[in-house]
XYZ file of C-alpha atoms in Angstrom:
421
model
C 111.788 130.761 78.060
C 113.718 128.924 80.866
C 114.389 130.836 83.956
C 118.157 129.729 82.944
C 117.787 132.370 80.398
C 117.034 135.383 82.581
C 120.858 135.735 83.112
C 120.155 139.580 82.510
C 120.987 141.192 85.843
C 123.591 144.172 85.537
C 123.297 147.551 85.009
C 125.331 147.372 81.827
C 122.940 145.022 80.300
C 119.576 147.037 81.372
C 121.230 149.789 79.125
C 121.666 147.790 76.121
C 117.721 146.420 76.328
C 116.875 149.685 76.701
C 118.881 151.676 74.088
C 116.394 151.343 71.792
C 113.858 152.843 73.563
C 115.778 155.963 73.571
C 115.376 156.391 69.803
C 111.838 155.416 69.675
C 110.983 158.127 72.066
C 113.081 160.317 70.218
C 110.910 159.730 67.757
C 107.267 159.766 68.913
C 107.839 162.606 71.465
C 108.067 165.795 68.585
C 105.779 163.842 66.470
C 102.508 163.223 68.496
C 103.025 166.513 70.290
C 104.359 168.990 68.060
C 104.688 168.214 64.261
C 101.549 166.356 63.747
C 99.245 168.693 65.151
C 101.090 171.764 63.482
C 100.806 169.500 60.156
C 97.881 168.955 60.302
C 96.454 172.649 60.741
C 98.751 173.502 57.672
C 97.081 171.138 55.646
C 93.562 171.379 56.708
C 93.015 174.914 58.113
C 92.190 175.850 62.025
C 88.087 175.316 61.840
C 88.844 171.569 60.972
C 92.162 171.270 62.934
C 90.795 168.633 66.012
C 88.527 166.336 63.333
C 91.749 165.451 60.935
C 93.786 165.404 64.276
C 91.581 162.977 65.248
C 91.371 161.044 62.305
C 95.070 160.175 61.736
C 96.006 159.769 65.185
C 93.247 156.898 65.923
C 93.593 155.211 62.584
C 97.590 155.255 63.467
C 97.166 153.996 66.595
C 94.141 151.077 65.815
C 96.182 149.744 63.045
C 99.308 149.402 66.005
C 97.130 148.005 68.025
C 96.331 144.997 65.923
C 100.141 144.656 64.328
C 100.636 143.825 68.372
C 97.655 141.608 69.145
C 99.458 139.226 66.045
C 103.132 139.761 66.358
C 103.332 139.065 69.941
C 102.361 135.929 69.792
C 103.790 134.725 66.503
C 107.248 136.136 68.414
C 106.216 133.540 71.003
C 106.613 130.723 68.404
C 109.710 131.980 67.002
C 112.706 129.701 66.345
C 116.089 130.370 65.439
C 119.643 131.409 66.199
C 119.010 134.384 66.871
C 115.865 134.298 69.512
C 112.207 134.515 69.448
C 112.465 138.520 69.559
C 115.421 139.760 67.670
C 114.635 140.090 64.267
C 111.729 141.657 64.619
C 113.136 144.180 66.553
C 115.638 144.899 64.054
C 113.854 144.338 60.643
C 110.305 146.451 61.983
C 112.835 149.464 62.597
C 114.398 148.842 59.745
C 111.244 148.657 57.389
C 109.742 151.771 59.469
C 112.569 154.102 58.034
C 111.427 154.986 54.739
C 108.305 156.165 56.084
C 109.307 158.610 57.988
C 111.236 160.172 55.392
C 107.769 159.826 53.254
C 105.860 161.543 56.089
C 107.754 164.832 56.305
C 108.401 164.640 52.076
C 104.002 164.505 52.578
C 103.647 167.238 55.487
C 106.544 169.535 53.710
C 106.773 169.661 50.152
C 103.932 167.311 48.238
C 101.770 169.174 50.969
C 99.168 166.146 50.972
C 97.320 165.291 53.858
C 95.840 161.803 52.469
C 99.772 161.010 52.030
C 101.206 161.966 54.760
C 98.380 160.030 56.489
C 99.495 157.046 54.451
C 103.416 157.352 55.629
C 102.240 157.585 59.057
C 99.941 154.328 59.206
C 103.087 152.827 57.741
C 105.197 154.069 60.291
C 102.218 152.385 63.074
C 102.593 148.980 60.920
C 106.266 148.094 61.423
C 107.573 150.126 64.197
C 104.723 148.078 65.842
C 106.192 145.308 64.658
C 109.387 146.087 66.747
C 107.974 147.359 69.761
C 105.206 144.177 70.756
C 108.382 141.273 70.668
C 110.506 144.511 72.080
C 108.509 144.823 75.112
C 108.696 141.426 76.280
C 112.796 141.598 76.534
C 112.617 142.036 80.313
C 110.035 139.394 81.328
C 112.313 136.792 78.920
C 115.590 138.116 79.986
C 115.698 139.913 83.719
C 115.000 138.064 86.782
C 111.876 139.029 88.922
C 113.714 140.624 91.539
C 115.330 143.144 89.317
C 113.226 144.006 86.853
C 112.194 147.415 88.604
C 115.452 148.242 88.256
C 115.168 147.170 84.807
C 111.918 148.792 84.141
C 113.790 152.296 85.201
C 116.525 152.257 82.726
C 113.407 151.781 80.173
C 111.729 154.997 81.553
C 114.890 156.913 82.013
C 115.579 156.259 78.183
C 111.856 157.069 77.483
C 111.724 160.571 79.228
C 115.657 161.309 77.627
C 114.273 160.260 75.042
C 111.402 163.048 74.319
C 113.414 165.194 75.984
C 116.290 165.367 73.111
C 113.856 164.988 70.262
C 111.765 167.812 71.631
C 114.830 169.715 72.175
C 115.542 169.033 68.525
C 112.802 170.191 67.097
C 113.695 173.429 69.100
C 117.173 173.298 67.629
C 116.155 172.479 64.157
C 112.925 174.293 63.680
C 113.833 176.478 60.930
C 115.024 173.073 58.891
C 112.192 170.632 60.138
C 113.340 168.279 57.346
C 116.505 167.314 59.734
C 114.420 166.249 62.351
C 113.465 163.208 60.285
C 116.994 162.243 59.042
C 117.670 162.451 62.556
C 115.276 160.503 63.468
C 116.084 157.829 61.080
C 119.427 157.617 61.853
C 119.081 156.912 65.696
C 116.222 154.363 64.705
C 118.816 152.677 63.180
C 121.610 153.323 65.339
C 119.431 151.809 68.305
C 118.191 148.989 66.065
C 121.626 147.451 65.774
C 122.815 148.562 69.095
C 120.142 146.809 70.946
C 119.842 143.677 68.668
C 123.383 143.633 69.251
C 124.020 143.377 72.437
C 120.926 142.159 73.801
C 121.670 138.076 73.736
C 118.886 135.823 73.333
C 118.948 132.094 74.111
C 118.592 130.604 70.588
C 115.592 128.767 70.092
C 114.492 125.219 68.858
C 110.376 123.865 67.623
C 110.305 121.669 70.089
C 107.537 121.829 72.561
C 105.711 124.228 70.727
C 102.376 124.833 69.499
C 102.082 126.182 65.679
C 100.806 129.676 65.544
C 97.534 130.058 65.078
C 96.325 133.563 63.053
C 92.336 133.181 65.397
C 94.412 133.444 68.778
C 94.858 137.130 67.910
C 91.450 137.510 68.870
C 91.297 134.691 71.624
C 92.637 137.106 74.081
C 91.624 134.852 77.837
C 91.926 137.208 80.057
C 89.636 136.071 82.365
C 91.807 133.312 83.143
C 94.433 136.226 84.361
C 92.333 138.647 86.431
C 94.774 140.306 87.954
C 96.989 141.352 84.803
C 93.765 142.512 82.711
C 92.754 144.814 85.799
C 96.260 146.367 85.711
C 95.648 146.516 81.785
C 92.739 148.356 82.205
C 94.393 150.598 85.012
C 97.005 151.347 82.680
C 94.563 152.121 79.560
C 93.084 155.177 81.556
C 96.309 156.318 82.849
C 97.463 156.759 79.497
C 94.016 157.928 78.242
C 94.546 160.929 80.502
C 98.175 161.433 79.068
C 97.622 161.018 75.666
C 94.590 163.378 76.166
C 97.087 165.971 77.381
C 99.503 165.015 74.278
C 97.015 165.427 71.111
C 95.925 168.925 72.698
C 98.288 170.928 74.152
C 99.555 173.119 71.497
C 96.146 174.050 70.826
C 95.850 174.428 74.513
C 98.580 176.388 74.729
C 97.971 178.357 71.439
C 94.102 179.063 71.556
C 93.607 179.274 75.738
C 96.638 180.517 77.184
C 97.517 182.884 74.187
C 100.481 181.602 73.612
C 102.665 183.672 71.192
C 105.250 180.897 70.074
C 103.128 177.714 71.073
C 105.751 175.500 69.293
C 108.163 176.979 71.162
C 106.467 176.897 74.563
C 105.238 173.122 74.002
C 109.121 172.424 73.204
C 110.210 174.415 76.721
C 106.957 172.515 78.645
C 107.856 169.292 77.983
C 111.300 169.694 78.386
C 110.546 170.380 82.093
C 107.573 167.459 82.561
C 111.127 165.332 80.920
C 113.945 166.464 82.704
C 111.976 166.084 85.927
C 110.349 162.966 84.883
C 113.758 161.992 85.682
C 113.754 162.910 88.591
C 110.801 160.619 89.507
C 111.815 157.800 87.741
C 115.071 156.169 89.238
C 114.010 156.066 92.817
C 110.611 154.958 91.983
C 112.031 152.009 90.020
C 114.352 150.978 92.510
C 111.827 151.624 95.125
C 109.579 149.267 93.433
C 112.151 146.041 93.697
C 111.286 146.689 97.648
C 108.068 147.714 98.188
C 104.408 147.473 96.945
C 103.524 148.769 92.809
C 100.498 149.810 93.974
C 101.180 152.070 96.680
C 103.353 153.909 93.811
C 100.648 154.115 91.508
C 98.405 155.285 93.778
C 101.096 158.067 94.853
C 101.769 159.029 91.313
C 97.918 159.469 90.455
C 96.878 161.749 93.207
C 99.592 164.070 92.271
C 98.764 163.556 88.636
C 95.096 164.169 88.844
C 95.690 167.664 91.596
C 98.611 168.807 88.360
C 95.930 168.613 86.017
C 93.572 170.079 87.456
C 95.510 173.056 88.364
C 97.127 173.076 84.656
C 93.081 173.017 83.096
C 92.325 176.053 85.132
C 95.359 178.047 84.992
C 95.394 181.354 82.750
C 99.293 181.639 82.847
C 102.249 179.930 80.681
C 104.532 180.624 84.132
C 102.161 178.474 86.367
C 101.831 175.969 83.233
C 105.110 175.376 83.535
C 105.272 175.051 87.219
C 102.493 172.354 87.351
C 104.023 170.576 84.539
C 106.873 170.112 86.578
C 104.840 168.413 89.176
C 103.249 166.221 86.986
C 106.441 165.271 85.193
C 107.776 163.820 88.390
C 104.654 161.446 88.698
C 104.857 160.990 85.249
C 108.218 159.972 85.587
C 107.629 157.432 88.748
C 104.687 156.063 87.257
C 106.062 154.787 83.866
C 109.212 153.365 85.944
C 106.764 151.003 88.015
C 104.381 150.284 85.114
C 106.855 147.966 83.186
C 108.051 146.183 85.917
C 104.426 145.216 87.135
C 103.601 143.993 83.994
C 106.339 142.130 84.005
C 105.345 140.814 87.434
C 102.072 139.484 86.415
C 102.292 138.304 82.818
C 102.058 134.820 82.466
C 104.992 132.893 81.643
C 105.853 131.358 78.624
C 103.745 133.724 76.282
C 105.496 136.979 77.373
C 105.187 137.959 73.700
C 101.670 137.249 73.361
C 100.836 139.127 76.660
C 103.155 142.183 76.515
C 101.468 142.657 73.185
C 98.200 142.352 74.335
C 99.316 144.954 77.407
C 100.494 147.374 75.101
C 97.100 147.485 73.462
C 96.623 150.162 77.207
C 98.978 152.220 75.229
C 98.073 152.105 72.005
C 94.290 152.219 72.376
C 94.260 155.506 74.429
C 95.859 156.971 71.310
C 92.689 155.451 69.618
C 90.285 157.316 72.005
C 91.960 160.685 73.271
C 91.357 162.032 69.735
C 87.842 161.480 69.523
C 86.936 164.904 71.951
C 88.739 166.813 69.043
C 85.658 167.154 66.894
C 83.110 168.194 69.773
C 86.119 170.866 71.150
C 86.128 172.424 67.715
C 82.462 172.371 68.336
C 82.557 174.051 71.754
C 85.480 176.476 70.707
C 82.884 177.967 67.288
C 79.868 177.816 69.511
C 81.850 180.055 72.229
C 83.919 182.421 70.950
C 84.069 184.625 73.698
C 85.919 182.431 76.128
C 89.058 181.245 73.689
C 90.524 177.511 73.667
C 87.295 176.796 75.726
C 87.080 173.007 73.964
C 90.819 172.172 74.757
C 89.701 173.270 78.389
C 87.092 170.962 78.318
C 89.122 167.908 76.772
C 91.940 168.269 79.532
C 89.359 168.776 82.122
C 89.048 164.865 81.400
C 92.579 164.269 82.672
C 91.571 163.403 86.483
C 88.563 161.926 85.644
C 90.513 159.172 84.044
C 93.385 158.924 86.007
C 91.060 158.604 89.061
C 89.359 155.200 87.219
C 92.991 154.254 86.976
C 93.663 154.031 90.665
C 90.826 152.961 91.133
C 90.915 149.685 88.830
C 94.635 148.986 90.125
C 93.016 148.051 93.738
C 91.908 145.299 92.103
C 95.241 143.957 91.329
C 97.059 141.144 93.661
C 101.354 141.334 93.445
C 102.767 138.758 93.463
C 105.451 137.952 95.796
C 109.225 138.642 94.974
C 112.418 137.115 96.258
C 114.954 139.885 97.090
C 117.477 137.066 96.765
C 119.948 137.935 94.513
C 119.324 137.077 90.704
């Protein structure tokens, strides 16, 4: 892509990439933290709960995880009057829809755990198949020097995002059925609002190289040091957040006695949202100005000293104090981390790269899971000190976050223009 087509540079516009990103979060934010944990124990019974936890959330996410590694570059090769991108942004929501009505029809009335496994790896497949040619909208579209500006719409719409589905589920939690037609009909919604207005450049085949199904696994990243050492930066980040994710109701259920734990997961998270928020703007606009890295660094200190006050508190009132803290890293941290991807992925496969730099988000989801069996373990073998295993699992939060910084020294920015794009 031409820099002739990065004509992208108003607010308005920033909106309309990011729209879709609303719904998506709208509809991952209930799911992954509420309803497919509490599914999950309904099905399977509390001794078990972590193991089938585990085993549907990693299968999910590995089978994402390759969808991207192939669809990002294929997107790369795309031709057509309608961009490299476009349709499969709109035809992967499109084909995700019926399974998420097939996933709550599992969870809710067929009661099946093997199908409601089944509707979610379908739901992995081809929302996957969105998100990789998605995620490379703002290194094709935005110039340089915006696109931390550009990279903070996308986390604003993220954290509103889980904040109105998990406020949803609140709403809706005596007709749980709703929340899926709801989320089906902003998939859709955002789908054709994006794919919309978002205009790509059409595209011809000349000048490019046929698609190739063995480069999926020909990843070369040692020819770009710098963006696989913020990849790996960013795959412990979201290790330690995705750790948090898959555990907290039990967390909050089984070690701070939680009464309602639905209900106080619903109220916590709408607080680590609304001031994730809070976080996010300046940090992205900060970021068109100043060093990533010296915001990444910020945001994992005070990540890593909220989570380790959250693992040893013994009250819902100082939960929700700390997860205010962290919510306003959170929020600064996921503002910087597109736009310094987009700063160091190598032109000309955007598609192929974004995909392989969403593998940091989709392969945490793979490993976060897989301290559910031996916290079952710890939680039968010590009865006396309840939730004891989700203790331990969070208790890996700081650990990884601290690996994160650590990697991202590694990284070298590149140099931006603040001329104006």
């Amino acid at each position: 892509m031409s820099l002739e087509a990065k004509t992208h540079t108003k607010p308005l516009q920033f909106f309309h990439i990011s729209a879709l990103w609303f719904s998506v979060n709208f509809w991952w934010a209930g799911v992954l933290g509420i309803l497919l944990p509490k599914f999950v124990e309904s099905l399977v019974g509390q001794e078990v709960k972590g193991t089938y936890l585990t085993l549907i959330a990693a299968t999910g996410a590995a089978l994402s995880s390759l969808i991207q590694l192939w669809i990002g570059p294929l997107s790369d090769r795309t031709t057509g009057r309608w961009g490299r991108r476009t349709p499969y942004v709109f035809w992967g929501v499109i084909l995700t829809l019926p399974g998420i009505w097939l996933f709550f029809h599992a969870a809710l009335d067929a009661k099946s755990f093997g199908l409601m496994m089944l509707a979610f790896c379908w739901i992995q497949i081809w929302l996957n198949v969105s998100n990789g040619p998605y995620q490379a909208y703002i290194a094709d579209l935005v110039p340089t020097a915006r696109q931390g500006t550009a990279s903070a719409f996308m986390g604003m719409m993220l954290l509103l995002g889980q904040a109105a589905g998990l406020l949803a589920i609140s709403l809706l939690k005596d007709n749980i059925h709703l929340v899926g037609y709801a989320s089906i009909v902003l998939l859709a919604l955002g789908a054709l609002y994006t794919t919309a207005m978002v205009r790509e450049p059409s595209r011809t085949a000349s000048n490019l190289s046929p698609f190739r199904f063995a480069e999926i696994l020909n990843l070369n990243l040692r020819r770009y040091p710098d963006f696989t050492w913020l990849m790996v930066s960013r795959f412990f980040i979201n290790l330690a957040f995705y750790t948090a994710l898959t555990f907290l109701l039990f967390y909050l259920q089984d070690a701070l006695g939680s009464k309602k734990p639905e209900v106080d997961m619903v109220k916590l998270a709408l607080v680590f949202s609304f001031t994730g928020v809070l976080g996010n703007w300046p940090a992205g606009r900060l970021s068109d100005r100043i060093s990533k890295k010296r915001i990444v660094y910020f945001t994992c200190v005070l990540m890593s000293a909220s989570a380790i006050a959250f693992v040893i508190s013994h009250s819902l009132l100082w939960a929700f104090i700390i997860a205010a803290f962290f919510g306003i890293s959170w929020g600064a941290f996921v503002a910087v981390d597109w736009a310094f991807a987009c700063n160091l992925v190598p032109k000309e496969e955007e598609g192929r790269y974004m995909a392989i730099w969403h593998l940091a988000f989709t392969l945490p989801q793979v490993v976060a899971p897989w301290v559910g069996p031996f916290a079952d373990w710890a939680n039968h073998h010590w009865p006396e000190q309840p939730g004891i295993g989700w203790r331990i699992a969070l208790s890996l939060m700081p650990i990884y976050l601290a690996i994160g910084a650590w990697c991202i020294r590694h990284v070298k920015e590149k140099v931006v223009s603040q001329q104006a794009a």
